[in-house]
CSV table of C-alpha atoms in Angstrom, one decimal:
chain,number,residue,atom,x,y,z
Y,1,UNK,CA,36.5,-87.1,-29.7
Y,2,UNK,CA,35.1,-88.6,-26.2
Y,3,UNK,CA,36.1,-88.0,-22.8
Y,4,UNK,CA,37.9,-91.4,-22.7
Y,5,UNK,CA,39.8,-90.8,-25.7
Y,6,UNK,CA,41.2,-87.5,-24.4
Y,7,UNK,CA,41.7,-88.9,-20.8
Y,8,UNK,CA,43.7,-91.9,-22.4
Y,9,UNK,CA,45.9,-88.9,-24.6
Y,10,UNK,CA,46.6,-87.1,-21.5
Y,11,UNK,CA,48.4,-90.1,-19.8
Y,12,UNK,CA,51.7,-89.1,-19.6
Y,13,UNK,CA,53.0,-92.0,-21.3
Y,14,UNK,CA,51.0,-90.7,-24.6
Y,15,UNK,CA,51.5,-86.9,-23.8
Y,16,UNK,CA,54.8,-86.9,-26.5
Y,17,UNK,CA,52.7,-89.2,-28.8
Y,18,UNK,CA,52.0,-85.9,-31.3
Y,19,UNK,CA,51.5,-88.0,-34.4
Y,20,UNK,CA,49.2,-90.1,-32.9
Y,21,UNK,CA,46.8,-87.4,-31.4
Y,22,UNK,CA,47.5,-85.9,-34.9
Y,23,UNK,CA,46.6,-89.2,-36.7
Y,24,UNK,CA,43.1,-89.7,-34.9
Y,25,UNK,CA,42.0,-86.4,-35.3
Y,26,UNK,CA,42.4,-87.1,-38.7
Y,27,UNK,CA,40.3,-90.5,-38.4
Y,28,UNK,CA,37.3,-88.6,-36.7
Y,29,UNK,CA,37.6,-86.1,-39.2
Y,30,UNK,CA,36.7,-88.8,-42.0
Y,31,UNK,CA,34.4,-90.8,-39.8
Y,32,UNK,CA,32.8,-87.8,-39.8
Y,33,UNK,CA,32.5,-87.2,-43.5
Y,34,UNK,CA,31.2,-90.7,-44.1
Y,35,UNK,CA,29.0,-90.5,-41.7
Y,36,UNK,CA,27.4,-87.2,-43.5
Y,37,UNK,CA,28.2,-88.9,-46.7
Y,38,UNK,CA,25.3,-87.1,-48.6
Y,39,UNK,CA,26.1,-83.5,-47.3
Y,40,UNK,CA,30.0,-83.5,-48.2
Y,41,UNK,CA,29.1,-85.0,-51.6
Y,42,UNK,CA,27.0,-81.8,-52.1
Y,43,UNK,CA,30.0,-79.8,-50.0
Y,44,UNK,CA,32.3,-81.2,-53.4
Y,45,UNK,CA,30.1,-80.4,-56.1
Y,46,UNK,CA,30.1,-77.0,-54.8
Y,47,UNK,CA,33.4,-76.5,-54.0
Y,48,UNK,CA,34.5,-78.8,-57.4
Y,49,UNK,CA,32.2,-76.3,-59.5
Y,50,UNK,CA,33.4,-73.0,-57.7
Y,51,UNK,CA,37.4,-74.2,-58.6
Y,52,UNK,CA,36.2,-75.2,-62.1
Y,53,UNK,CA,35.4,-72.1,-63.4
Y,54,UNK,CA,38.7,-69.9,-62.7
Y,55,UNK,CA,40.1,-72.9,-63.9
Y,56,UNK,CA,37.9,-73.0,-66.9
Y,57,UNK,CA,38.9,-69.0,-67.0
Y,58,UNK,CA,42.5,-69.7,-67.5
Y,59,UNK,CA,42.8,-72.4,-69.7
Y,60,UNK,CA,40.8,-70.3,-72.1
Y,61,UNK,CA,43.2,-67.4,-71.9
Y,62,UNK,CA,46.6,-69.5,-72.2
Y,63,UNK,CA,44.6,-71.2,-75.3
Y,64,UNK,CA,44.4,-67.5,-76.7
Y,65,UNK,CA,47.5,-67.0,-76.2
Y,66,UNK,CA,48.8,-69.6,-77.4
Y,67,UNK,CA,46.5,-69.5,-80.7
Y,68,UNK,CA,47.4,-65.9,-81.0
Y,69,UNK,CA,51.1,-66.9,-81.2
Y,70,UNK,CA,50.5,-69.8,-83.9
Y,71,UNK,CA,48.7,-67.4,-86.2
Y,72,UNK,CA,51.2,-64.9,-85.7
Y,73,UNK,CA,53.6,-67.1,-86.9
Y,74,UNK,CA,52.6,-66.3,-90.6
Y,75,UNK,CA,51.5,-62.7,-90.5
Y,76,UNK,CA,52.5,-60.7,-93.2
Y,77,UNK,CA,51.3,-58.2,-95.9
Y,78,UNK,CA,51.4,-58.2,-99.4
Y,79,UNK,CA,52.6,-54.9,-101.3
Y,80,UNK,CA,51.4,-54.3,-105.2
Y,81,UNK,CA,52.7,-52.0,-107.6
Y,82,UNK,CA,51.2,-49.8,-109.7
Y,83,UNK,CA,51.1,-51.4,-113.3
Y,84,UNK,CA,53.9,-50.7,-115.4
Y,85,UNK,CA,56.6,-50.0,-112.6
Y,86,UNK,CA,60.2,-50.3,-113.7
Y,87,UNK,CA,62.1,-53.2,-112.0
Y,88,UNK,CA,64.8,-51.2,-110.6
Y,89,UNK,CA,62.4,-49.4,-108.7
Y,90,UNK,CA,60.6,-52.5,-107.5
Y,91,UNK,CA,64.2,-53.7,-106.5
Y,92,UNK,CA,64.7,-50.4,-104.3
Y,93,UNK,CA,61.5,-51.2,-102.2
Y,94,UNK,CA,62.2,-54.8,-101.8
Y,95,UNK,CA,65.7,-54.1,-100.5
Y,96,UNK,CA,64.0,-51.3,-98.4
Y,97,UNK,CA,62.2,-53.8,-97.2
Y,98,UNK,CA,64.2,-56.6,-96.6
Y,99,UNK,CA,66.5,-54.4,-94.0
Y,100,UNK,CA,63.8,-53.9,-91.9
Y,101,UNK,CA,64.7,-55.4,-89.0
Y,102,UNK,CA,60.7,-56.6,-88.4
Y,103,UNK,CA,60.4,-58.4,-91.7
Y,104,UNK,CA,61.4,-62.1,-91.9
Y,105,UNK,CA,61.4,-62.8,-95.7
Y,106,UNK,CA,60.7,-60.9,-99.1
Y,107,UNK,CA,59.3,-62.9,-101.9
Y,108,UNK,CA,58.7,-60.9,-105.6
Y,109,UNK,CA,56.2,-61.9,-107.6
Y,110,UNK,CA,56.5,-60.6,-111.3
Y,111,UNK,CA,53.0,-59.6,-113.5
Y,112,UNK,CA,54.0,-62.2,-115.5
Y,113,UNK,CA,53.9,-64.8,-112.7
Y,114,UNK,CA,51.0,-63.3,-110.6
Y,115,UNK,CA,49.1,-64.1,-114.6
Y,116,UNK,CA,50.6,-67.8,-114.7
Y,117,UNK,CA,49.6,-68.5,-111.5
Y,118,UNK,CA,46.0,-67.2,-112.3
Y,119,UNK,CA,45.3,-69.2,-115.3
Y,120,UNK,CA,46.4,-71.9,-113.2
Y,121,UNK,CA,43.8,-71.5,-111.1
Y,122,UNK,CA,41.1,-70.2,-112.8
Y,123,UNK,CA,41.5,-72.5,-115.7
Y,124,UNK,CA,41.2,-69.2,-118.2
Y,125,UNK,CA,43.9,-69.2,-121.1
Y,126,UNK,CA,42.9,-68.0,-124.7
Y,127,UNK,CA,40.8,-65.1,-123.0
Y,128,UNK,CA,43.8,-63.6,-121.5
Y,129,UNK,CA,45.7,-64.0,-124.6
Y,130,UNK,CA,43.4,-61.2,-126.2
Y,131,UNK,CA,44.2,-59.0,-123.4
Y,132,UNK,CA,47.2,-56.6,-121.4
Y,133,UNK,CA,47.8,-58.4,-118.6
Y,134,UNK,CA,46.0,-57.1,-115.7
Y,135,UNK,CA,47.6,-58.2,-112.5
Y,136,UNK,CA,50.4,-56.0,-110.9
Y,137,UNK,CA,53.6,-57.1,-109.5
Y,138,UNK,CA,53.9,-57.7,-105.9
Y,139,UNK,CA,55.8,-58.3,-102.8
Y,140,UNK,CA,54.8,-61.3,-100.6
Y,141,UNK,CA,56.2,-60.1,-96.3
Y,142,UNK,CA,56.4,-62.6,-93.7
Y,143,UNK,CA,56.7,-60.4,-90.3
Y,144,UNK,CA,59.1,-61.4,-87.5
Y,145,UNK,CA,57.4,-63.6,-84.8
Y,146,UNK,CA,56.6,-61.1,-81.3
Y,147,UNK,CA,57.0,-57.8,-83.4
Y,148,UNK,CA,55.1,-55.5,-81.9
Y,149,UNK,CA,51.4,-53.9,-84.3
Y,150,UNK,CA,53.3,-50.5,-83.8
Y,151,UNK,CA,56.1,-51.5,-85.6
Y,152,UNK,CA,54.3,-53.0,-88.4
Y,153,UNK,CA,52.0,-49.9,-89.1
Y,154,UNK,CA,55.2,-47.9,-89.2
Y,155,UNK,CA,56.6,-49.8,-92.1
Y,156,UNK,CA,53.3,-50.1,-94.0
Y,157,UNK,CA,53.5,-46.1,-93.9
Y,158,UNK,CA,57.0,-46.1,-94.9
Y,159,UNK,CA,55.4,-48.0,-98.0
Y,160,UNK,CA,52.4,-46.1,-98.6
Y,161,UNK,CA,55.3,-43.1,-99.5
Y,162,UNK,CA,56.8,-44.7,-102.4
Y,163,UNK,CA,54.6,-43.7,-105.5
Y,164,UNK,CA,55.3,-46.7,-107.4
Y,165,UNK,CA,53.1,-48.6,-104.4
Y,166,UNK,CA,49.4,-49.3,-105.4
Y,167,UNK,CA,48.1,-51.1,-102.4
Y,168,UNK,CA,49.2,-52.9,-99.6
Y,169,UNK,CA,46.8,-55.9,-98.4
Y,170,UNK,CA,47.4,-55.6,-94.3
Y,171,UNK,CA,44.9,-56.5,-92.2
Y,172,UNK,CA,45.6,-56.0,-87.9
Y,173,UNK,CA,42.2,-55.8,-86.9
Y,174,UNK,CA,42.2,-59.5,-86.0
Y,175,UNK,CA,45.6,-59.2,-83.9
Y,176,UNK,CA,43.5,-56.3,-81.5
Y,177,UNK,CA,40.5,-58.1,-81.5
Y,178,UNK,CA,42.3,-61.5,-80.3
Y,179,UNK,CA,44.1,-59.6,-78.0
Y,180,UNK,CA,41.1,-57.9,-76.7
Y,181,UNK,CA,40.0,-61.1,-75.8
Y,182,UNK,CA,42.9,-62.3,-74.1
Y,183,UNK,CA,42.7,-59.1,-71.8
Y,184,UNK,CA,39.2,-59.8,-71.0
Y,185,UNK,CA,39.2,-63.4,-70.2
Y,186,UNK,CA,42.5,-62.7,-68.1
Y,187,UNK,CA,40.6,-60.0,-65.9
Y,188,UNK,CA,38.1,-61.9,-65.8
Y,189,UNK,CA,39.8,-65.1,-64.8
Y,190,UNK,CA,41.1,-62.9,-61.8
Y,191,UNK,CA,38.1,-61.7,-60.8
Y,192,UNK,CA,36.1,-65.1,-61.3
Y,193,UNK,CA,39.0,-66.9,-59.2
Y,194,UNK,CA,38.8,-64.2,-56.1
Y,195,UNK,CA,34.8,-64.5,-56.1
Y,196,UNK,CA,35.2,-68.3,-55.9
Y,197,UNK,CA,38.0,-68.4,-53.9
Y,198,UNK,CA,35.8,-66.6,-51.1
Y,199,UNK,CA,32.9,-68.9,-52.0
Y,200,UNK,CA,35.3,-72.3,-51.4
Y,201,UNK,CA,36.1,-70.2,-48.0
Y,202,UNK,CA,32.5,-69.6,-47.4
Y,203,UNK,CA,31.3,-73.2,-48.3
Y,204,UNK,CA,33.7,-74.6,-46.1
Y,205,UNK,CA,32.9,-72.3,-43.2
Y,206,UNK,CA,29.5,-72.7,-43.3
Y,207,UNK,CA,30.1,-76.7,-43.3
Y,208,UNK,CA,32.6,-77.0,-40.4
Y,209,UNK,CA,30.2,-74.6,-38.6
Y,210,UNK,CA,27.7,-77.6,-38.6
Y,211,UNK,CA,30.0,-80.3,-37.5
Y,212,UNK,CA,30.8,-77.7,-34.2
Y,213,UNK,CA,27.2,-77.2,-33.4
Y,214,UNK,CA,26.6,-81.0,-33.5
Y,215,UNK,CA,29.3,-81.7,-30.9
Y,216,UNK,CA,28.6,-78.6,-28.8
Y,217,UNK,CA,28.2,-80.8,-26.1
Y,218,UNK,CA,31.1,-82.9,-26.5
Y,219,UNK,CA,33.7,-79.8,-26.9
Y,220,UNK,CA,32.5,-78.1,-23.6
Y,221,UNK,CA,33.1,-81.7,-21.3
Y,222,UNK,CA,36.5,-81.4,-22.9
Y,223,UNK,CA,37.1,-78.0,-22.6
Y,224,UNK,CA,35.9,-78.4,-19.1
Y,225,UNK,CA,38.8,-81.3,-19.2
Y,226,UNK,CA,41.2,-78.6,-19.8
Y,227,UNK,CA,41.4,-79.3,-23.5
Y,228,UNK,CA,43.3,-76.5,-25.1
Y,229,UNK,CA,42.2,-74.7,-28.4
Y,230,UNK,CA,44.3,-75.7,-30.6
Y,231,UNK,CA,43.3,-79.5,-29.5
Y,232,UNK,CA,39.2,-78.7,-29.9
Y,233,UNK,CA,40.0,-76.7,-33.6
Y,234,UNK,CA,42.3,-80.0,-34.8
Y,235,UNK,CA,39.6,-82.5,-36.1
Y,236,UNK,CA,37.5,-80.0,-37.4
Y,237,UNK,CA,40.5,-78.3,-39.5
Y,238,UNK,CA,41.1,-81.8,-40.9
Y,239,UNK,CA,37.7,-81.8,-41.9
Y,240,UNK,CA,37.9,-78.6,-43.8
Y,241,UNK,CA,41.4,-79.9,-45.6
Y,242,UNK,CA,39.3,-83.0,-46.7
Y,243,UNK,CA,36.5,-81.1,-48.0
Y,244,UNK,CA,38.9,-78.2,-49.8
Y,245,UNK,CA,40.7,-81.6,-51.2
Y,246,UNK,CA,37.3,-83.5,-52.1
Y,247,UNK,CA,36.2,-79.9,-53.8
Y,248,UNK,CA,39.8,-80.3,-55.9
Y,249,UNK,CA,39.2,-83.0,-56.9
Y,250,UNK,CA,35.9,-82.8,-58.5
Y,251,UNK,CA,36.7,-79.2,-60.1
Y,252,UNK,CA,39.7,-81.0,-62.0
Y,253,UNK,CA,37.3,-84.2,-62.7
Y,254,UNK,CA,34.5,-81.2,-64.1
Y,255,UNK,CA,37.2,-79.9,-65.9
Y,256,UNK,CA,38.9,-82.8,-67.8
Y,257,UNK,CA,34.9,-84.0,-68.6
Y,258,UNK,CA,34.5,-80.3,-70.0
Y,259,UNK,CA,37.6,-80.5,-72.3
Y,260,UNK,CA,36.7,-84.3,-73.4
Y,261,UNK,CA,33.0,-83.6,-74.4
Y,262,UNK,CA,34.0,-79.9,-76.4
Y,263,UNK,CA,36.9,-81.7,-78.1
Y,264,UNK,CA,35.5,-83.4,-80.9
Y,265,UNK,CA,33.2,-80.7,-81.9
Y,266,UNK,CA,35.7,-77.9,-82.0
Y,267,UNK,CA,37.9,-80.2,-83.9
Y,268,UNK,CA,35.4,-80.6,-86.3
Y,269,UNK,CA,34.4,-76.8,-86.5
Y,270,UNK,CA,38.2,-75.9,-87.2
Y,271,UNK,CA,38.8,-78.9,-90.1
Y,272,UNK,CA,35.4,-77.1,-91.7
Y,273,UNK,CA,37.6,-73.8,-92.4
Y,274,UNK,CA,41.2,-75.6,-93.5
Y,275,UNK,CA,43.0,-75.9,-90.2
Y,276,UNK,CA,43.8,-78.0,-87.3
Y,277,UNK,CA,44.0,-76.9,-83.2
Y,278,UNK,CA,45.6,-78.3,-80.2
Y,279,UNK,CA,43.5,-77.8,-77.1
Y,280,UNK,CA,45.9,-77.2,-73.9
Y,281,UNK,CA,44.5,-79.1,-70.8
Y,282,UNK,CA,45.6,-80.2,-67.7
Y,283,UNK,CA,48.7,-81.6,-66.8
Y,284,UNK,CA,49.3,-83.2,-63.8
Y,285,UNK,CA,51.6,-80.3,-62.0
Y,286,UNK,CA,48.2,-77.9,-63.1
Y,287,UNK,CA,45.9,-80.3,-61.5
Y,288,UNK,CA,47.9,-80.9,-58.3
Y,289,UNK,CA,47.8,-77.1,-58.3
Y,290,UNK,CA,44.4,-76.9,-58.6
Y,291,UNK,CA,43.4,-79.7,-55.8
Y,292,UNK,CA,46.2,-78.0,-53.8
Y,293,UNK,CA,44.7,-74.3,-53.8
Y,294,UNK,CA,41.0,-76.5,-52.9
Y,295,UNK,CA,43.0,-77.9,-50.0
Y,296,UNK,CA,44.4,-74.6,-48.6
Y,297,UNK,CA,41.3,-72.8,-49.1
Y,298,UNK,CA,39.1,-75.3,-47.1
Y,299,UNK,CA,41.8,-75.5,-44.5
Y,300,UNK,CA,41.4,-71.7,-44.4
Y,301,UNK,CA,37.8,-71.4,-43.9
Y,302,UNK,CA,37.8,-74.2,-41.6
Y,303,UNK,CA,40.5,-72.4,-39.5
Y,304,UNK,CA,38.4,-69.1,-39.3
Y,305,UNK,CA,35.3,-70.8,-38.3
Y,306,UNK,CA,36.7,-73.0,-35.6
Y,307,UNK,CA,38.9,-70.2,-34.2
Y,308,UNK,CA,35.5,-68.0,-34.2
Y,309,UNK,CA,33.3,-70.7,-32.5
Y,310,UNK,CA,35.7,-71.7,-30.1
Y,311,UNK,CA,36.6,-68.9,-28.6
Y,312,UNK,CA,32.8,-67.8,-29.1
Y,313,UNK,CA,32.1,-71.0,-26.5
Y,314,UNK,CA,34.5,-69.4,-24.2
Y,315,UNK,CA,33.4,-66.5,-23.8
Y,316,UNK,CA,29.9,-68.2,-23.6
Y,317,UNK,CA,31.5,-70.6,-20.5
Y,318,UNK,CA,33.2,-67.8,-18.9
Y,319,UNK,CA,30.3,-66.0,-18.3
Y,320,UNK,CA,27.7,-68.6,-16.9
């Protein structure tokens, strides 16, 4: 801002004119940024790519989550019997089974069925004529949605008691593992999202802290005008909002190009082994969130930077 411009603001018919000081700080703020059109481009990539990858962080996490809870939907065990078992005994440990309060559904399968269903499959009939049927009798267990692995082991021990019980065919090693994962990418999101966060602060610090030193003249003739502070730290804040909402932006553009391009290829990776996925992306109340924290973090560093460097000139002024 020249010395004209703030003479002309100072009149005290424009004094109470607030919005308008307001809305041509905000102008030089922008006529500053297209006039340094090549440096805040690069000032967006970096911010865009520093928001991306928290970003990136978390909707890898909620995807585990939410792929966690899809395959927990079918978890279950399957419970054989020793060949030979009476039925009334089978019928105790199904009914012991059915109580339990983390089981969803019971389904008996018979030797003879368990046989039928094999030739089916196999295609093999007169060869297992010849023969005592091999196959036991078994209980198919569908598990309550959200029941906790603790629970689980603590009826498949329960099981393991009865004598009449051969096998049971439970595997939670996957459940752990996925939630392993989920821990670590959380953490990491957190971490990833502070070191960023600092970086969009840093970026935009070190960006405003150009545009002062280029009107170091200009700021002392109108702090020698009696500008206050919070008049000289105005246009540079604005341009710290614009590049922490230029940053935003871009990250949610990196972001939605990331998604599109890994689409296809995951979808085909998934239909190879039998099943189907649904890839969570952004929505618009995510990506307003997203250009939103860009916004308040640029405002942030720019506040820092300007209150630094102001007062800095100050102090400088004061003593010569």
């Amino acid at each position: 801002m020249n010395e004209q411009t703030f003479l002309k603001q100072m009149d005290p018919e424009s004094r109470g004119s607030n919005l308008r000081i307001r809305a041509h700080s905000l102008l030089e703020s922008v006529q500053h940024l297209s006039r340094h059109a090549l440096v805040t481009l690069f000032v967006w990539l970096l911010i865009g790519v520093a928001l991306s990858l928290p970003v990136g962080f978390w909707l890898v996490q909620h995807n585990i989550h939410l792929l966690a809870e899809q395959l927990h939907d079918d978890t279950g065990f399957t419970v054989y019997f020793v060949p030979g078992s009476s039925k009334e005994t089978i019928e105790d440990v199904q009914a012991y089974v059915a109580q339990s309060t983390v089981v969803q559904s019971v389904e008996f399968t018979s030797a003879e069925q368990a046989l039928e269903e094999f030739q089916l499959v196999t295609g093999y009939d007169q060869e297992l004529v010849a023969l005592d049927n091999p196959l036991p009798a078994s209980l198919s267990v569908v598990i309550q949605q959200d029941t906790p692995t603790t629970e689980v082991e603590s009826l498949l021990d329960s099981l393991r008691s009865y004598a009449i019980v051969d096998g049971i065919d439970f595997d939670t090693e996957w459940i752990r593992n996925l939630n392993a994962i989920h821990q670590v990418v959380s953490t990491l999101m957190w971490i990833v999202g502070a070191l960023f966060g600092f970086g969009v602060v840093f970026v935009t610090f070190a960006s405003v802290r150009i545009a002062i030193e280029s009107r170091f003249r200009e700021l002392r003739v109108l702090s020698l005008l009696g500008a206050s502070d919070r008049y000289l730290r105005r246009p540079f804040i604005y341009c710290g909002i614009l590049y922490g909402f230029g940053g935003g932006v871009v990250a949610t553009a990196i972001v939605y190009g990331a998604l599109f391009v890994i689409r296809d290829p995951l979808n085909l990776l998934v239909q190879n082994f039998g099943g189907t996925i649904h890839i969570v992306s952004l929505d618009y109340f995510s990506a307003s969130v997203e250009i939103g924290i860009g916004t308040f973090l640029g405002y942030l560093g720019a506040l820092f930077v300007s209150i630094w460097e102001i007062q800095k000139r100050r102090t400088f002024e004061s003593i010569h």
